[in-house]
């Protein structure tokens, strides 16, 4: 009976390709209220990528669900990896990095407009200037496939393969229990022409049982190569739609960006209606989809770029030195955990978060990166601004309340432009959540002369 192909763990959304076994800016006030992490997206993978000179460490997280004996992954790699260059780590570390870099919602509350007016008057009167390769293990001469090395690392059985021709590699994989998706052979051929090796991993069920875990831990590989890239093409072969990939890059120098696709900053510092607090996940997904469409599906989006030593506001605490070293940041020497909302610290790690929604049509090439010297801080940040609700009675307060409908309309238009949502639906929800577009009744000047008292005579 023919066996169906089931997508596995990395299923084309990361730097990997899944193949199943046939057996089965400036500091600011306010506070953080929500984050848009990778859990919002289906078919999403996240990859941590340390880069320093030619040194690279890739950490590939996964969300594989299903029978572990059906898990297998093939990853193009530039060199034959020794056993010491392969590692497994804990999900919590990359989850922590994901949370730390996620786009965030922050919340502000307007001050008493009368007090603000008095402070401005005082300030106007007093303001002054402020100051190499392992030996071959075996050769399949008829197919041109060489098993360069074999290891068991953690719960994974790993083989490093080289091949002379794509049809030979495809045949070898098929004979060894893999079912290749249609179109894989052509993609394999392009990698073979570049003398690429292939990292193949399957689950060792006995080792997995000993871990006591119900999930697979992230795989890590460390190597040196002048080519700074992430192979995604094999992963698009068996995809049934667009995939989401989050690249969390760690460097000494500064921001990472793609060189063969446009790197676009996500819209940020946008003031949006208060009701979005309860719908932030839906807002973010709609907003991101709208930006992808505006770029014709061919851009990589910058969501975060910041010195790791601090954050403002923090969506999560900065990573400790131990966590960063586990992700490949080998140059750190202390175990300091940086507190939230402090100034720049000597952590000497710059983190970049890139988000790409991709398929084979719009992303026919692997992602190519470069390190830049740009250390400008950036974060996807969306703002809720609560009106003042106290009993302020000064002229400034009356003017403040009269201008609120205009402010609410601007928030509605901003939200509609970001997401493509219907403006009338937005206005309706805003009105239901105490953001009224009706200005207060205008008061006559003489009403204030005698307190508008009703007198006889």
Short mmCIF file of C-alpha atoms in Angstrom, two decimals:
data_model
loop_
_atom_site.label_atom_id
_atom_site.label_comp_id
_atom_site.label_asym_id
_atom_site.label_seq_id
_atom_site.Cartn_x
_atom_site.Cartn_y
_atom_site.Cartn_z
CA UNK A 1 0.00 0.00 0.00
CA UNK A 2 1.49 3.38 -0.92
CA UNK A 3 2.48 5.53 2.03
CA UNK A 4 1.52 9.19 2.12
CA UNK A 5 4.09 11.92 2.63
CA UNK A 6 3.74 13.66 5.98
CA UNK A 7 5.38 16.97 6.66
CA UNK A 8 7.83 16.81 9.50
CA UNK A 9 9.30 19.09 11.99
CA UNK A 10 11.17 21.64 9.95
CA UNK A 11 8.74 21.39 7.02
CA UNK A 12 10.32 24.12 5.01
CA UNK A 13 10.00 26.99 7.37
CA UNK A 14 13.54 27.16 8.60
CA UNK A 15 16.98 26.59 7.24
CA UNK A 16 16.09 22.97 6.72
CA UNK A 17 14.07 20.63 4.57
CA UNK A 18 11.90 17.91 6.05
CA UNK A 19 11.81 14.47 4.44
CA UNK A 20 9.81 11.74 6.08
CA UNK A 21 10.64 8.11 6.47
CA UNK A 22 8.51 5.81 4.34
CA UNK A 23 7.78 3.86 7.53
CA UNK A 24 5.55 6.12 8.81
CA UNK A 25 15.12 54.23 19.26
CA UNK A 26 15.04 56.34 22.25
CA UNK A 27 14.09 55.46 25.77
CA UNK A 28 10.43 55.92 26.55
CA UNK A 29 7.95 55.61 29.39
CA UNK A 30 4.91 53.40 29.58
CA UNK A 31 4.85 49.67 30.14
CA UNK A 32 4.75 46.53 28.06
CA UNK A 33 1.43 44.68 27.91
CA UNK A 34 1.73 42.03 25.18
CA UNK A 35 4.15 40.52 22.68
CA UNK A 36 3.78 39.01 19.22
CA UNK A 37 6.02 35.94 19.46
CA UNK A 38 6.30 33.03 17.05
CA UNK A 39 3.46 31.12 18.71
CA UNK A 40 1.00 33.34 16.82
CA UNK A 41 1.87 31.63 13.54
CA UNK A 42 1.22 28.16 12.22
CA UNK A 43 3.88 26.49 10.07
CA UNK A 44 6.53 28.69 11.65
CA UNK A 45 10.11 27.96 12.64
CA UNK A 46 12.74 29.99 14.40
CA UNK A 47 16.48 29.81 13.87
CA UNK A 48 19.12 31.41 16.09
CA UNK A 49 22.17 32.39 14.07
CA UNK A 50 25.49 33.41 15.68
CA UNK A 51 27.93 34.99 13.23
CA UNK A 52 31.41 36.35 13.94
CA UNK A 53 33.79 36.61 11.00
CA UNK A 54 33.56 33.22 9.26
CA UNK A 55 32.35 31.48 12.42
CA UNK A 56 28.72 30.41 12.45
CA UNK A 57 26.47 28.58 14.92
CA UNK A 58 22.97 27.69 13.76
CA UNK A 59 20.35 26.61 16.31
CA UNK A 60 17.24 25.12 14.69
CA UNK A 61 14.13 24.93 16.85
CA UNK A 62 11.23 22.74 15.84
CA UNK A 63 7.62 22.06 16.68
CA UNK A 64 7.35 18.52 15.33
CA UNK A 65 4.20 16.74 16.41
CA UNK A 66 3.61 13.08 15.62
CA UNK A 67 5.29 9.70 15.64
CA UNK A 68 8.98 10.37 16.27
CA UNK A 69 10.05 7.42 14.14
CA UNK A 70 8.72 9.36 11.14
CA UNK A 71 10.94 12.36 11.79
CA UNK A 72 13.89 13.03 9.49
CA UNK A 73 15.57 16.17 8.24
CA UNK A 74 18.09 16.97 5.52
CA UNK A 75 20.09 20.20 5.88
CA UNK A 76 22.60 21.47 3.32
CA UNK A 77 25.87 22.42 5.09
CA UNK A 78 29.09 23.90 3.65
CA UNK A 79 31.55 21.46 5.26
CA UNK A 80 31.76 17.96 6.73
CA UNK A 81 30.93 18.39 10.40
CA UNK A 82 32.85 16.63 13.15
CA UNK A 83 30.95 15.26 16.12
CA UNK A 84 32.07 18.13 18.34
CA UNK A 85 30.46 20.59 15.92
CA UNK A 86 26.98 19.14 16.55
CA UNK A 87 24.99 19.73 19.71
CA UNK A 88 21.46 19.68 21.10
CA UNK A 89 20.19 22.40 23.41
CA UNK A 90 17.13 23.29 25.42
CA UNK A 91 13.98 24.79 23.88
CA UNK A 92 13.75 27.32 26.69
CA UNK A 93 16.80 29.27 25.51
CA UNK A 94 15.58 29.95 22.00
CA UNK A 95 12.07 30.56 23.35
CA UNK A 96 13.60 33.17 25.67
CA UNK A 97 15.35 34.86 22.73
CA UNK A 98 12.08 34.78 20.78
CA UNK A 99 10.20 36.45 23.63
CA UNK A 100 12.93 39.05 24.20
CA UNK A 101 12.90 40.20 20.56
CA UNK A 102 9.17 39.92 19.83
CA UNK A 103 7.21 42.98 18.64
CA UNK A 104 5.42 44.45 21.60
CA UNK A 105 2.39 46.48 22.69
CA UNK A 106 2.98 49.27 25.20
CA UNK A 107 0.47 51.29 27.18
CA UNK A 108 0.39 54.95 28.21
CA UNK A 109 -2.02 57.02 30.31
CA UNK A 110 -2.50 60.74 29.64
CA UNK A 111 -1.72 63.10 32.48
CA UNK A 112 -4.13 65.65 33.91
CA UNK A 113 -4.26 68.26 31.11
CA UNK A 114 -4.52 71.06 33.68
CA UNK A 115 -1.33 69.91 35.40
CA UNK A 116 0.39 69.54 32.04
CA UNK A 117 -0.61 73.10 31.14
CA UNK A 118 0.81 74.46 34.41
CA UNK A 119 4.10 72.59 33.89
CA UNK A 120 4.42 73.98 30.37
CA UNK A 121 3.88 77.53 31.62
CA UNK A 122 6.57 77.02 34.29
CA UNK A 123 9.00 75.43 31.82
CA UNK A 124 8.67 78.33 29.38
CA UNK A 125 9.69 80.70 32.12
CA UNK A 126 12.61 78.71 33.57
CA UNK A 127 14.02 76.40 30.86
CA UNK A 128 17.80 76.57 30.35
CA UNK A 129 20.10 74.47 28.14
CA UNK A 130 20.67 70.88 29.33
CA UNK A 131 23.73 70.11 29.35
CA UNK A 132 38.06 20.41 8.64
CA UNK A 133 36.61 17.24 7.28
CA UNK A 134 36.23 13.74 8.90
CA UNK A 135 37.45 10.61 7.10
CA UNK A 136 34.93 8.78 4.89
CA UNK A 137 33.12 5.89 6.52
CA UNK A 138 31.64 4.20 3.49
CA UNK A 139 31.16 4.70 -0.26
CA UNK A 140 28.20 3.80 -2.44
CA UNK A 141 30.14 3.81 -5.69
CA UNK A 142 27.22 3.06 -7.94
CA UNK A 143 25.28 6.05 -6.67
CA UNK A 144 28.13 8.50 -6.07
CA UNK A 145 27.09 9.02 -2.44
CA UNK A 146 29.67 9.06 0.34
CA UNK A 147 28.82 8.79 4.02
CA UNK A 148 31.49 11.14 5.29
CA UNK A 149 30.69 10.69 8.97
CA UNK A 150 28.10 9.17 11.33
CA UNK A 151 27.28 10.21 14.89
CA UNK A 152 24.66 9.88 17.58
CA UNK A 153 24.23 13.24 19.32
CA UNK A 154 21.57 13.43 22.00
CA UNK A 155 18.42 11.86 20.62
CA UNK A 156 19.52 12.16 16.98
CA UNK A 157 21.28 9.72 14.64
CA UNK A 158 23.22 11.86 12.22
CA UNK A 159 24.94 11.20 8.91
CA UNK A 160 27.02 13.65 6.88
CA UNK A 161 26.72 12.91 3.16
CA UNK A 162 28.42 14.11 0.01
CA UNK A 163 27.17 13.30 -3.47
CA UNK A 164 28.31 13.52 -7.07
CA UNK A 165 24.89 13.72 -8.67
CA UNK A 166 21.38 14.51 -7.54
CA UNK A 167 19.72 11.40 -8.93
CA UNK A 168 22.24 9.25 -7.04
CA UNK A 169 21.56 11.11 -3.80
CA UNK A 170 17.81 10.87 -4.37
CA UNK A 171 18.12 7.12 -5.00
CA UNK A 172 20.29 6.64 -1.91
CA UNK A 173 17.79 8.51 0.29
CA UNK A 174 14.92 6.47 -1.12
CA UNK A 175 16.78 3.18 -0.59
CA UNK A 176 17.47 4.19 3.02
CA UNK A 177 13.82 4.72 3.88
CA UNK A 178 13.19 8.34 2.91
CA UNK A 179 10.36 9.53 0.72
CA UNK A 180 11.36 12.56 -1.31
CA UNK A 181 8.78 15.16 -2.28
CA UNK A 182 8.34 15.90 -5.96
CA UNK A 183 10.88 18.44 -7.18
CA UNK A 184 13.52 17.67 -4.55
CA UNK A 185 15.99 16.23 -7.06
CA UNK A 186 16.37 19.47 -8.98
CA UNK A 187 17.01 21.42 -5.80
CA UNK A 188 19.53 18.83 -4.61
CA UNK A 189 21.36 19.20 -7.93
CA UNK A 190 21.92 22.92 -7.37
CA UNK A 191 23.48 22.26 -3.96
CA UNK A 192 25.69 19.45 -5.30
CA UNK A 193 27.08 21.81 -7.95
CA UNK A 194 28.29 24.02 -5.07
CA UNK A 195 30.03 21.03 -3.44
CA UNK A 196 27.57 21.24 -0.54
CA UNK A 197 27.42 18.45 2.03
CA UNK A 198 24.18 17.15 3.51
CA UNK A 199 23.44 16.83 7.21
CA UNK A 200 20.84 14.07 7.72
CA UNK A 201 19.22 13.51 11.12
CA UNK A 202 16.74 10.92 12.37
CA UNK A 203 15.46 10.27 15.87
CA UNK A 204 17.17 7.54 17.88
CA UNK A 205 14.14 6.23 19.76
CA UNK A 206 16.18 4.62 22.55
CA UNK A 207 18.10 7.83 23.21
CA UNK A 208 14.90 9.85 23.00
CA UNK A 209 13.23 7.62 25.61
CA UNK A 210 16.15 8.21 27.99
CA UNK A 211 15.67 11.97 27.84
CA UNK A 212 12.18 11.61 29.31
CA UNK A 213 11.03 14.44 27.02
CA UNK A 214 7.90 14.40 24.87
CA UNK A 215 9.43 16.75 22.32
CA UNK A 216 12.59 17.04 20.25
CA UNK A 217 15.24 19.48 21.35
CA UNK A 218 16.78 22.03 18.97
CA UNK A 219 19.74 20.89 16.89
CA UNK A 220 22.87 23.05 16.74
CA UNK A 221 25.76 23.04 14.30
CA UNK A 222 28.98 25.09 14.40
CA UNK A 223 31.28 25.62 11.43
CA UNK A 224 33.44 28.12 9.59
CA UNK A 225 32.54 29.38 6.13
CA UNK A 226 32.89 32.69 4.30
CA UNK A 227 29.35 32.17 3.03
CA UNK A 228 26.82 33.69 5.42
CA UNK A 229 23.54 32.12 4.40
CA UNK A 230 20.56 30.06 5.42
CA UNK A 231 19.40 27.32 3.01
CA UNK A 232 15.63 27.44 2.57
CA UNK A 233 15.06 26.07 -0.95
CA UNK A 234 14.77 22.39 0.00
CA UNK A 235 12.13 23.38 2.49
CA UNK A 236 9.91 24.95 -0.14
CA UNK A 237 9.72 21.75 -2.19
CA UNK A 238 7.01 20.07 -0.12
CA UNK A 239 5.34 23.20 1.28
CA UNK A 240 1.59 23.61 0.77
CA UNK A 241 1.66 27.37 1.14
CA UNK A 242 3.73 30.16 2.58
CA UNK A 243 5.93 29.39 5.56
CA UNK A 244 6.99 31.70 8.38
CA UNK A 245 10.65 31.93 9.35
CA UNK A 246 12.11 33.93 12.24
CA UNK A 247 15.87 34.49 12.16
CA UNK A 248 17.36 35.61 15.48
CA UNK A 249 20.91 36.71 14.67
CA UNK A 250 23.63 37.39 17.26
CA UNK A 251 26.78 39.35 16.33
CA UNK A 252 29.46 41.54 17.82
CA UNK A 253 29.26 44.19 15.15
CA UNK A 254 25.67 45.25 14.62
CA UNK A 255 22.52 44.60 12.66
CA UNK A 256 22.20 41.69 10.20
CA UNK A 257 20.35 42.13 6.92
CA UNK A 258 19.73 40.12 3.77
CA UNK A 259 21.74 40.92 0.64
CA UNK A 260 19.69 39.15 -2.06
CA UNK A 261 16.27 40.29 -0.84
CA UNK A 262 15.11 43.64 0.48
CA UNK A 263 15.31 44.08 4.24
CA UNK A 264 12.39 46.30 5.27
CA UNK A 265 11.71 47.76 8.70
CA UNK A 266 8.32 46.84 10.06
CA UNK A 267 6.06 49.86 10.74
CA UNK A 268 6.65 50.90 14.33
CA UNK A 269 5.71 53.44 17.01
CA UNK A 270 2.13 53.50 15.73
CA UNK A 271 -0.65 54.64 18.05
CA UNK A 272 -3.63 52.30 17.71
CA UNK A 273 -7.10 52.01 19.33
CA UNK A 274 -7.41 50.74 22.89
CA UNK A 275 -9.54 47.71 21.99
CA UNK A 276 -6.57 46.17 20.15
CA UNK A 277 -5.20 45.24 23.59
CA UNK A 278 -7.57 42.27 23.53
CA UNK A 279 -6.84 41.45 19.89
CA UNK A 280 -3.11 42.04 19.61
CA UNK A 281 -2.40 38.65 18.03
CA UNK A 282 -4.98 39.21 15.30
CA UNK A 283 -3.75 42.76 14.78
CA UNK A 284 -0.14 41.71 14.40
CA UNK A 285 -0.84 38.89 11.95
CA UNK A 286 -3.06 41.14 9.82
CA UNK A 287 -0.55 43.96 9.94
CA UNK A 288 2.34 41.68 8.94
CA UNK A 289 0.32 40.14 6.10
CA UNK A 290 -0.52 43.63 4.83
CA UNK A 291 3.17 44.61 4.81
CA UNK A 292 4.08 41.41 2.95
CA UNK A 293 1.48 42.20 0.30
CA UNK A 294 2.72 45.76 -0.07
CA UNK A 295 6.21 44.39 -0.80
CA UNK A 296 4.84 41.88 -3.33
CA UNK A 297 5.78 38.98 -1.07
CA UNK A 298 9.52 39.43 -1.66
CA UNK A 299 10.84 41.24 1.41
CA UNK A 300 12.45 40.21 4.69
CA UNK A 301 11.21 42.29 7.62
CA UNK A 302 13.25 43.70 10.47
CA UNK A 303 11.29 43.32 13.72
CA UNK A 304 13.99 44.03 16.30
CA UNK A 305 17.60 45.25 16.48
CA UNK A 306 19.13 46.08 19.85
CA UNK A 307 22.14 45.68 22.13
CA UNK A 308 21.48 42.57 24.20
CA UNK A 309 22.56 44.24 27.44
CA UNK A 310 19.36 46.25 27.82
CA UNK A 311 15.88 46.92 26.47
CA UNK A 312 13.18 49.56 26.81
CA UNK A 313 10.55 48.31 27.25
CA UNK A 314 11.49 44.68 27.72
CA UNK A 315 9.20 42.00 26.35
CA UNK A 316 11.33 39.58 28.41
CA UNK A 317 14.54 39.83 30.43
CA UNK A 318 17.76 39.97 28.40
CA UNK A 319 19.49 36.61 28.05
CA UNK A 320 22.22 35.71 30.50
CA UNK A 321 25.81 35.17 29.40
CA UNK A 322 25.36 31.42 29.90
CA UNK A 323 22.34 31.38 27.58
CA UNK A 324 24.15 33.43 24.96
CA UNK A 325 27.19 31.15 25.05
CA UNK A 326 24.89 28.17 24.56
CA UNK A 327 23.68 29.86 21.37
CA UNK A 328 27.27 30.25 20.16
CA UNK A 329 28.36 33.61 21.54
CA UNK A 330 31.79 32.33 22.56
CA UNK A 331 33.42 35.68 23.41
CA UNK A 332 31.50 36.33 26.66
CA UNK A 333 33.26 35.77 29.97
CA UNK A 334 30.80 36.52 32.79
CA UNK A 335 27.42 35.29 34.03
CA UNK A 336 25.78 38.65 34.51
CA UNK A 337 22.03 38.79 34.00
CA UNK A 338 21.13 42.28 32.86
CA UNK A 339 18.09 43.80 34.61
CA UNK A 340 15.23 45.27 32.66
CA UNK A 341 15.17 48.90 31.55
CA UNK A 342 18.77 49.77 32.41
CA UNK A 343 21.11 51.71 30.22
CA UNK A 344 23.59 50.09 27.81
CA UNK A 345 25.78 47.44 29.42
CA UNK A 346 29.05 45.82 28.34
CA UNK A 347 27.34 42.70 27.01
CA UNK A 348 28.87 43.18 23.54
CA UNK A 349 26.15 41.24 21.72
CA UNK A 350 23.83 42.75 19.16
CA UNK A 351 20.63 40.87 18.32
CA UNK A 352 18.65 41.16 15.09
CA UNK A 353 15.22 39.64 14.55
CA UNK A 354 14.16 39.07 10.94
CA UNK A 355 10.79 37.69 9.85
CA UNK A 356 10.04 36.33 6.41
CA UNK A 357 6.91 34.78 4.94
CA UNK A 358 8.12 32.81 1.94
CA UNK A 359 7.47 30.27 -0.77
CA UNK A 360 9.38 28.95 -3.78
CA UNK A 361 7.85 31.45 -6.19
CA UNK A 362 8.84 34.56 -4.28
CA UNK A 363 12.04 33.25 -2.65
CA UNK A 364 13.81 31.12 -5.26
CA UNK A 365 17.24 31.61 -3.60
CA UNK A 366 18.61 30.79 -0.18
CA UNK A 367 18.78 33.72 2.22
CA UNK A 368 22.13 35.51 2.01
CA UNK A 369 23.14 37.78 4.91
CA UNK A 370 25.72 40.36 5.85
CA UNK A 371 26.79 41.85 9.14
CA UNK A 372 26.62 45.62 9.28
CA UNK A 373 28.17 48.11 11.65
CA UNK A 374 24.75 49.67 12.26
CA UNK A 375 23.94 49.47 15.98
CA UNK A 376 20.88 51.71 15.79
CA UNK A 377 18.15 50.41 18.08
CA UNK A 378 14.87 49.37 16.48
CA UNK A 379 11.82 47.47 17.66
CA UNK A 380 8.34 46.75 16.37
CA UNK A 381 6.35 48.70 18.94
CA UNK A 382 2.65 49.60 19.03
CA UNK A 383 1.14 52.08 21.44
CA UNK A 384 -2.11 52.28 23.39
CA UNK A 385 -2.79 55.76 24.79
CA UNK A 386 -5.52 56.07 27.40
CA UNK A 387 -7.32 59.44 27.69
CA UNK A 388 -7.35 61.22 31.03
CA UNK A 389 -10.62 60.49 32.86
CA UNK A 390 -10.31 62.73 35.89
CA UNK A 391 -12.45 65.77 36.72
CA UNK A 392 -10.18 68.46 35.26
CA UNK A 393 -12.04 71.78 34.68
CA UNK A 394 -9.48 74.21 33.30
CA UNK A 395 -9.55 75.62 29.76
CA UNK A 396 -6.75 73.25 28.76
CA UNK A 397 -8.90 70.30 29.88
CA UNK A 398 -11.85 71.48 27.78
CA UNK A 399 -9.61 71.87 24.75
CA UNK A 400 -8.06 68.45 25.43
CA UNK A 401 -11.48 66.73 25.50
CA UNK A 402 -12.62 68.57 22.38
CA UNK A 403 -9.59 67.23 20.45
CA UNK A 404 -9.99 63.59 21.52
CA UNK A 405 -12.42 62.63 18.67
CA UNK A 406 -9.85 63.82 16.12
CA UNK A 407 -7.17 61.74 17.88
CA UNK A 408 -9.44 58.68 17.92
CA UNK A 409 -10.14 59.08 14.20
CA UNK A 410 -6.41 59.21 13.50
CA UNK A 411 -5.96 55.97 15.47
CA UNK A 412 -8.76 54.36 13.46
CA UNK A 413 -7.18 55.41 10.16
CA UNK A 414 -3.77 54.16 11.30
CA UNK A 415 -5.19 50.77 12.22
CA UNK A 416 -7.05 50.49 8.91
CA UNK A 417 -3.93 51.37 6.93
CA UNK A 418 -1.75 48.92 8.85
CA UNK A 419 -4.09 45.94 8.68
CA UNK A 420 -6.53 46.45 5.82
CA UNK A 421 -9.43 46.15 8.29
CA UNK A 422 -12.67 47.97 7.46
CA UNK A 423 -12.68 51.48 8.91
CA UNK A 424 -16.36 51.34 9.88
CA UNK A 425 -15.80 48.15 11.88
CA UNK A 426 -12.88 49.80 13.64
CA UNK A 427 -14.90 52.89 14.52
CA UNK A 428 -17.75 50.74 15.86
CA UNK A 429 -15.42 48.77 18.14
CA UNK A 430 -13.75 51.96 19.33
CA UNK A 431 -17.12 53.51 20.24
CA UNK A 432 -18.06 50.33 22.12
CA UNK A 433 -14.82 50.65 24.08
CA UNK A 434 -15.32 54.25 25.26
CA UNK A 435 -13.46 55.93 22.42
CA UNK A 436 -16.31 58.11 21.21
CA UNK A 437 -16.07 60.20 18.06
CA UNK A 438 -18.73 62.65 19.32
CA UNK A 439 -17.17 65.89 20.58
CA UNK A 440 -18.42 67.29 23.90
CA UNK A 441 -21.10 69.98 23.76
CA UNK A 442 -19.64 73.42 23.31
CA UNK A 443 -20.00 75.62 26.36
CA UNK A 444 -21.04 79.29 25.99
CA UNK A 445 -18.59 81.72 27.51
CA UNK A 446 -21.25 83.38 29.66
CA UNK A 447 -22.17 80.07 31.26
CA UNK A 448 -19.07 80.44 33.37
CA UNK A 449 -19.83 83.95 34.64
CA UNK A 450 -22.29 82.99 37.35
CA UNK A 451 -21.91 79.26 37.45
CA UNK A 452 -24.99 78.89 35.22
CA UNK A 453 -27.15 79.20 38.34
CA UNK A 454 -30.95 79.34 37.86
CA UNK A 455 -32.35 82.32 39.75
CA UNK A 456 -35.86 83.65 40.16
CA UNK A 457 -36.87 87.24 39.50
#
